Coordinates of C-alpha atoms in Angstrom, one line a residue:
M649 CA -2.1 -50.3 -18.2
A650 CA -0.2 -47.2 -19.2
R651 CA -3.5 -45.4 -20.0
L652 CA -4.8 -46.4 -16.6
L653 CA -1.7 -45.1 -14.8
H654 CA -1.9 -41.9 -16.7
N655 CA -5.5 -41.4 -15.7
L656 CA -4.7 -42.2 -12.1
L657 CA -1.9 -39.7 -12.1
L658 CA -4.2 -37.0 -13.5
L659 CA -6.8 -37.8 -10.9
T660 CA -4.2 -37.7 -8.1
V661 CA -2.8 -34.3 -9.3
G662 CA -6.3 -32.9 -9.6
L663 CA -7.3 -34.1 -6.1
T664 CA -4.1 -32.8 -4.6
L665 CA -4.8 -29.4 -6.2
K666 CA -8.3 -29.3 -4.8
I667 CA -7.1 -30.3 -1.3
R668 CA -4.5 -27.5 -1.5
V669 CA -7.1 -24.9 -2.6
M670 CA -9.5 -26.1 0.2
G671 CA -6.7 -25.9 2.7
Y672 CA -5.8 -22.4 1.5
W673 CA -9.3 -21.1 2.0
A674 CA -9.8 -23.0 5.3
L675 CA -6.6 -21.3 6.6
I676 CA -7.9 -17.9 5.6
Y677 CA -11.4 -18.3 7.1
G678 CA -10.1 -20.0 10.2
Y679 CA -7.7 -17.2 10.9
C680 CA -10.4 -14.7 10.1
A681 CA -12.6 -16.3 12.8
L682 CA -9.7 -16.2 15.3
C683 CA -9.0 -12.5 14.6
T684 CA -12.7 -11.8 14.9
G685 CA -12.7 -13.4 18.4
V686 CA -9.7 -11.3 19.5
A687 CA -11.4 -8.1 18.1
L688 CA -14.6 -8.9 20.0
L689 CA -12.6 -9.2 23.2
K690 CA -11.0 -5.8 22.6
L691 CA -14.4 -4.3 21.9
G692 CA -15.8 -5.7 25.1
W693 CA -12.9 -4.4 27.1
N694 CA -13.2 -1.0 25.6
I695 CA -16.9 -0.9 26.5
I696 CA -16.0 -1.8 30.1
L697 CA -13.3 0.8 30.4
R698 CA -15.0 3.6 28.4
P699 CA -18.7 3.0 28.3
S700 CA -19.6 6.6 27.5
T701 CA -17.0 7.3 24.7
T702 CA -16.4 3.9 22.9
F703 CA -19.1 4.5 20.3
Q704 CA -18.3 8.2 19.8
W705 CA -16.4 9.6 16.9
T706 CA -16.4 12.9 14.9
V707 CA -16.5 13.4 11.2
R708 CA -13.9 16.2 10.4
E709 CA -15.9 18.5 8.2
T710 CA -13.2 21.2 7.6
P711 CA -9.8 20.3 6.1
P712 CA -6.9 21.5 8.2
A713 CA -4.7 24.3 6.6
C714 CA -1.8 21.9 5.8
L715 CA -3.9 20.3 3.1
N716 CA -4.0 23.6 1.2
D717 CA -0.3 24.3 1.5
T718 CA 0.6 25.8 -1.9
S719 CA 4.2 24.6 -1.6
L720 CA 2.9 21.1 -2.0
G721 CA 1.3 21.8 -5.4
T722 CA -2.1 22.3 -7.0
H723 CA -5.2 20.3 -6.3
C724 CA -6.5 18.8 -9.6
Y725 CA -9.0 16.2 -10.8
V726 CA -9.1 13.8 -13.7
K727 CA -12.2 11.9 -14.9
I728 CA -11.4 8.6 -16.5
K729 CA -13.8 7.9 -19.3
E730 CA -13.4 4.1 -19.3
S731 CA -14.1 3.6 -15.6
G732 CA -16.3 6.6 -15.1
L733 CA -14.3 7.5 -11.9
R734 CA -13.0 10.9 -10.9
F735 CA -9.5 10.9 -9.3
H736 CA -8.1 13.7 -7.1
Y737 CA -4.4 14.4 -7.2
V738 CA -1.9 17.1 -6.1
A739 CA 0.6 18.1 -8.8
A740 CA 3.7 20.3 -8.8
G741 CA 6.6 21.0 -11.2
E742 CA 6.4 22.0 -14.8
R743 CA 4.2 20.3 -17.3
G744 CA 6.2 18.4 -19.8
K745 CA 8.9 17.4 -17.4
P746 CA 9.3 13.7 -16.7
L747 CA 6.4 12.3 -14.7
M748 CA 7.0 11.0 -11.2
L749 CA 3.8 9.4 -9.9
F750 CA 3.3 8.6 -6.2
L751 CA 0.9 5.9 -4.9
H752 CA 0.0 5.9 -1.2
G753 CA -0.7 3.0 1.1
F754 CA -3.2 2.2 3.9
P755 CA -4.6 4.1 5.7
E756 CA -3.1 7.1 3.9
F757 CA -3.8 9.5 1.0
W758 CA -1.8 11.9 -1.2
F759 CA -0.6 13.9 1.9
S760 CA 1.8 11.1 2.9
W761 CA 4.1 12.2 0.0
R762 CA 4.3 15.8 1.1
H763 CA 8.1 15.7 1.6
Q764 CA 8.7 14.1 -1.8
L765 CA 6.4 16.6 -3.6
R766 CA 8.5 19.5 -2.4
E767 CA 11.8 17.7 -3.1
F768 CA 11.3 16.4 -6.7
K769 CA 9.2 19.2 -8.3
S770 CA 12.4 21.0 -9.5
E771 CA 13.1 18.3 -12.1
F772 CA 9.9 16.4 -12.4
R773 CA 6.2 16.8 -12.9
V774 CA 5.3 15.3 -9.5
V775 CA 1.8 13.9 -9.0
A776 CA 0.5 12.3 -5.8
V777 CA -2.8 10.5 -6.3
D778 CA -5.7 9.8 -4.0
M779 CA -6.2 6.2 -5.1
R780 CA -9.7 4.7 -5.8
G781 CA -11.8 4.9 -2.6
Y782 CA -9.5 7.3 -0.8
G783 CA -9.5 11.1 -0.1
E784 CA -11.3 13.1 -2.7
S785 CA -11.3 10.5 -5.4
D786 CA -14.5 8.6 -6.2
L787 CA -15.5 5.9 -3.8
P788 CA -17.2 2.9 -5.6
S789 CA -19.6 1.2 -3.2
S790 CA -19.1 -2.5 -4.2
T791 CA -16.3 -4.6 -2.9
E792 CA -15.9 -6.0 -6.4
S793 CA -14.8 -2.6 -7.7
Y794 CA -11.5 -2.9 -5.8
R795 CA -10.1 -5.9 -7.6
L796 CA -6.4 -5.7 -8.3
D797 CA -6.8 -5.5 -12.1
Y798 CA -9.0 -2.5 -11.7
L799 CA -6.5 -0.8 -9.4
V800 CA -3.7 -1.4 -11.8
T801 CA -5.7 -0.1 -14.8
D802 CA -6.5 3.0 -12.8
I803 CA -2.8 3.9 -12.7
K804 CA -2.3 3.2 -16.4
D805 CA -5.4 5.4 -17.2
I806 CA -4.2 8.2 -15.0
V807 CA -0.7 8.3 -16.6
E808 CA -2.3 8.4 -20.1
Y809 CA -4.9 11.1 -19.1
L810 CA -2.0 13.2 -17.7
G811 CA -0.5 13.2 -21.2
Y812 CA 2.3 10.7 -20.6
N813 CA 3.2 7.2 -21.7
R814 CA 6.0 6.6 -19.2
C815 CA 6.7 7.6 -15.6
F816 CA 8.9 7.1 -12.6
L817 CA 6.5 5.1 -10.4
V818 CA 6.8 5.4 -6.6
G819 CA 4.6 3.3 -4.2
H820 CA 4.4 2.6 -0.5
D821 CA 2.5 -0.2 1.3
W822 CA -0.6 -0.9 -0.8
G823 CA 0.6 1.7 -3.3
G824 CA 3.7 -0.4 -3.5
I825 CA 1.7 -3.5 -4.3
I826 CA -0.1 -1.7 -7.2
A827 CA 3.3 -0.3 -8.4
W828 CA 4.8 -3.8 -8.5
L829 CA 1.8 -5.0 -10.5
C830 CA 2.0 -2.0 -12.9
A831 CA 5.6 -2.8 -13.6
I832 CA 4.7 -6.5 -14.2
H833 CA 1.7 -5.9 -16.5
Y834 CA 2.8 -2.6 -18.2
P835 CA 6.6 -2.7 -18.2
E836 CA 6.8 -0.1 -21.1
M837 CA 5.0 2.4 -18.8
V838 CA 7.5 2.2 -15.9
T839 CA 10.8 3.9 -16.6
K840 CA 12.0 3.1 -13.1
L841 CA 10.2 1.5 -10.1
I842 CA 10.7 2.8 -6.6
V843 CA 9.0 0.8 -3.8
L844 CA 8.9 1.6 -0.1
N845 CA 8.2 -1.2 2.5
S846 CA 6.2 -3.4 0.2
P847 CA 7.5 -6.7 -1.0
H848 CA 6.8 -8.2 -4.4
P849 CA 3.3 -9.8 -4.1
C850 CA 4.7 -13.3 -4.8
V851 CA 7.3 -12.9 -2.1
F852 CA 4.7 -11.8 0.4
T853 CA 2.4 -14.7 -0.3
D854 CA 5.1 -17.4 -0.2
Y855 CA 6.8 -15.9 2.9
A856 CA 3.7 -15.5 4.9
L857 CA 2.6 -19.1 4.2
H858 CA 5.9 -20.4 5.5
H859 CA 6.6 -18.0 8.4
P860 CA 4.0 -18.0 11.2
S861 CA 5.6 -14.8 12.6
Q862 CA 4.7 -12.9 9.4
M863 CA 1.3 -14.5 9.4
L864 CA 0.7 -13.1 12.8
K865 CA 1.9 -9.7 11.8
S866 CA -0.5 -9.9 8.8
S867 CA -3.5 -10.9 10.9
Y868 CA -5.3 -7.6 10.0
Y869 CA -5.5 -8.9 6.4
F870 CA -7.8 -11.6 7.7
F871 CA -9.8 -9.5 10.1
F872 CA -10.4 -7.0 7.3
Q873 CA -12.3 -9.6 5.3
L874 CA -15.3 -9.1 7.5
P875 CA -18.0 -6.7 6.5
Y876 CA -18.7 -3.6 8.8
F877 CA -17.0 -4.8 11.9
P878 CA -13.4 -3.6 11.0
E879 CA -14.9 -0.2 10.1
L880 CA -16.4 -0.1 13.6
M881 CA -13.2 -1.1 15.3
L882 CA -11.2 1.5 13.5
S883 CA -13.8 4.2 14.4
I884 CA -14.4 3.7 18.1
N885 CA -13.0 6.1 20.6
D886 CA -12.8 8.8 17.9
F887 CA -10.6 6.7 15.6
K888 CA -8.1 5.8 18.3
A889 CA -6.8 2.7 16.4
L890 CA -6.0 4.9 13.3
K891 CA -4.2 7.5 15.5
S892 CA -2.2 4.7 17.2
L893 CA -1.0 3.3 13.8
F894 CA 1.0 6.5 13.2
T895 CA 1.8 7.6 16.8
S896 CA 2.3 4.5 19.0
R897 CA 5.7 3.3 20.1
S898 CA 5.3 -0.1 18.5
T899 CA 3.9 0.9 15.0
G900 CA 4.3 4.6 14.7
I901 CA 6.8 6.9 13.1
S902 CA 10.2 6.3 14.8
C903 CA 12.1 9.6 14.2
K904 CA 11.1 12.0 17.0
G905 CA 11.7 15.0 14.7
R906 CA 9.3 13.6 12.2
W907 CA 6.4 12.7 14.4
L908 CA 3.0 13.8 13.0
T909 CA 1.9 17.2 14.3
T910 CA -1.6 17.6 15.6
E911 CA -2.5 19.2 12.3
D912 CA -0.9 16.4 10.3
L913 CA -2.9 13.8 12.2
E914 CA -6.1 15.8 11.7
A915 CA -5.4 15.8 8.0
Y916 CA -5.5 12.0 8.1
L917 CA -8.6 11.9 10.2
H918 CA -10.3 14.4 7.9
A919 CA -9.8 12.0 5.0
L920 CA -10.6 8.8 6.8
S921 CA -13.6 10.0 8.9
Q922 CA -15.7 10.9 5.8
P923 CA -18.8 8.6 5.2
G924 CA -17.7 5.5 3.4
A925 CA -14.0 6.3 3.5
L926 CA -12.9 3.4 5.7
T927 CA -14.9 1.0 3.7
G928 CA -13.2 2.1 0.5
A929 CA -9.8 1.6 2.1
L930 CA -10.6 -1.8 3.5
N931 CA -12.1 -3.1 0.3
Y932 CA -8.5 -3.3 -1.1
F933 CA -7.9 -6.1 1.4
R934 CA -11.3 -7.8 0.7
N935 CA -10.2 -8.7 -2.8
V936 CA -6.6 -9.7 -2.3
F937 CA -6.9 -13.4 -1.6
S938 CA -8.9 -14.2 -4.7
A939 CA -6.3 -12.5 -6.9
L940 CA -3.4 -14.8 -5.7
P941 CA -1.3 -16.5 -7.0
L942 CA -0.3 -14.1 -9.8
S943 CA -0.3 -15.4 -13.4
Q944 CA 2.7 -13.1 -14.2
S945 CA 5.5 -12.1 -11.8
E946 CA 8.6 -10.8 -13.7
V947 CA 9.6 -7.2 -13.3
K948 CA 11.6 -5.8 -16.3
S949 CA 12.1 -2.2 -15.0
P950 CA 15.0 -1.1 -12.8
V951 CA 13.9 -1.3 -9.2
L952 CA 14.8 0.5 -6.0
L953 CA 13.4 -1.1 -2.9
L954 CA 13.6 1.0 0.3
W955 CA 12.9 -0.8 3.6
G956 CA 12.5 0.6 7.1
E957 CA 14.3 -1.7 9.5
R958 CA 11.7 -1.3 12.3
D959 CA 8.6 -2.1 10.2
A960 CA 6.1 -3.5 12.6
F961 CA 4.0 -5.2 9.9
L962 CA 6.5 -6.7 7.4
E963 CA 9.6 -8.8 8.1
Q964 CA 12.8 -7.6 6.6
D965 CA 13.8 -11.0 5.1
M966 CA 11.2 -10.5 2.4
A967 CA 13.1 -7.5 1.0
E968 CA 16.1 -9.4 -0.3
A969 CA 13.8 -12.2 -1.7
C970 CA 12.3 -9.7 -4.2
R971 CA 15.5 -10.0 -6.2
L972 CA 14.3 -13.3 -7.6
Y973 CA 11.6 -11.6 -9.6
I974 CA 13.5 -8.7 -11.1
R975 CA 15.1 -9.0 -14.5
N976 CA 16.9 -5.7 -14.4
H977 CA 19.0 -3.6 -12.1
F978 CA 18.0 -4.0 -8.5
R979 CA 19.0 -1.8 -5.6
L980 CA 18.0 -2.5 -2.0
N981 CA 18.5 -0.2 0.9
I982 CA 17.6 -1.1 4.5
I983 CA 17.2 2.1 6.5
S984 CA 18.1 1.5 10.2
G985 CA 15.7 2.7 12.8
A986 CA 13.0 3.6 10.3
S987 CA 9.4 2.5 10.7
H988 CA 6.9 1.3 8.1
W989 CA 5.9 4.9 7.3
L990 CA 9.3 5.4 5.6
Q991 CA 8.8 8.4 3.4
Q992 CA 7.5 10.4 6.4
D993 CA 9.8 8.9 9.0
Q994 CA 13.1 9.5 7.1
P995 CA 12.3 11.8 4.2
D996 CA 15.8 13.2 3.8
I997 CA 17.4 9.7 3.5
V998 CA 14.6 8.5 1.2
N999 CA 14.9 11.5 -1.1
T1000 CA 18.6 11.2 -1.3
L1001 CA 18.4 7.5 -2.2
I1002 CA 15.7 8.2 -4.8
W1003 CA 17.9 10.9 -6.4
T1004 CA 20.9 8.5 -6.5
F1005 CA 18.8 5.7 -8.1
I1006 CA 17.3 8.0 -10.7
K1007 CA 20.6 9.3 -11.8
E1008 CA 22.8 6.2 -11.7
G1009 CA 23.5 3.7 -14.4
E1010 CA 21.6 0.5 -14.6
G1011 CA 24.5 -1.8 -15.1
R1012 CA 25.4 -3.0 -11.6
K1013 CA 23.6 -4.2 -8.5
N1014 CA 24.1 -2.6 -5.1
Y1015 CA 23.0 -3.5 -1.6
R1016 CA 23.9 -1.5 1.4
N1017 CA 22.5 -0.7 4.8
L1018 CA 22.0 2.8 6.1

């Protein structure tokens, strides 16, 4: 009888797990279908309003002058033997000084760290990378090439090929996700971890599943699972959707004095309008669901988490929840009035907080609002 009950228990547990997995993927594909329907309606409306311009967009052949600003650093390339990929990065500061490595988010590239490159080059070897599939770095064609483990290994390889074994790692948005994972899997490599508007991956997964409001804000994750169609929607009307991300009242940079100039915006469009560029960026999203849940989650490095209060894509409650996964000094700063594009929106505040975190002791925990 005991053996029978044991077998029934195992069968019940296995069946429950299968049902949960099926429910997980049913939710993803169902929501993907819903987002697709909404996007089709938007496309139809665009065609009605702008029949002659909807399907027109321009590839920016010539980089704007701001991308060659020597005060930001020197353009360099590194070829990783193991992956065969070539990565572009901009570096400043003396070689041999501690490495501060910057990882950008979506839909950005190295240029999003321009304010930090200028600020920290006095005491660090600062390096802002074009991540796999972005900017002037190589763009693998297959979706499979953008698995999370490959993206994390890229960063480890880049650190080593730069001649370092440790770094101060700074990431925003998708760069933040990769930075969290680097700290989880290679704790000896991360002296201190600094993340901007990007929750710990476990926090994001759990929170989104239990909060419909965040699920709605993350609807683009589901829409981006589709092949080709998201690229089209981001390109129509000469990349209007991309421009809107940075400039609209609801999602764009909040601080009026930090709004992107016409030249800054053209820098982004130069990077993202190149053939295949949008596909490379979107392939990050197309692998994320199969990588969850994480097998490891603890962060052993000291962590500074900076959060823009007016983030249109991520709810603030996730920021404090990250504390659960950190086994070291944790400092959280909520920056009032700041948008998702935090390092560009409030660079002076961000830079000051990073300096403070780098130089402070690791013994006590702090939380304060700015």
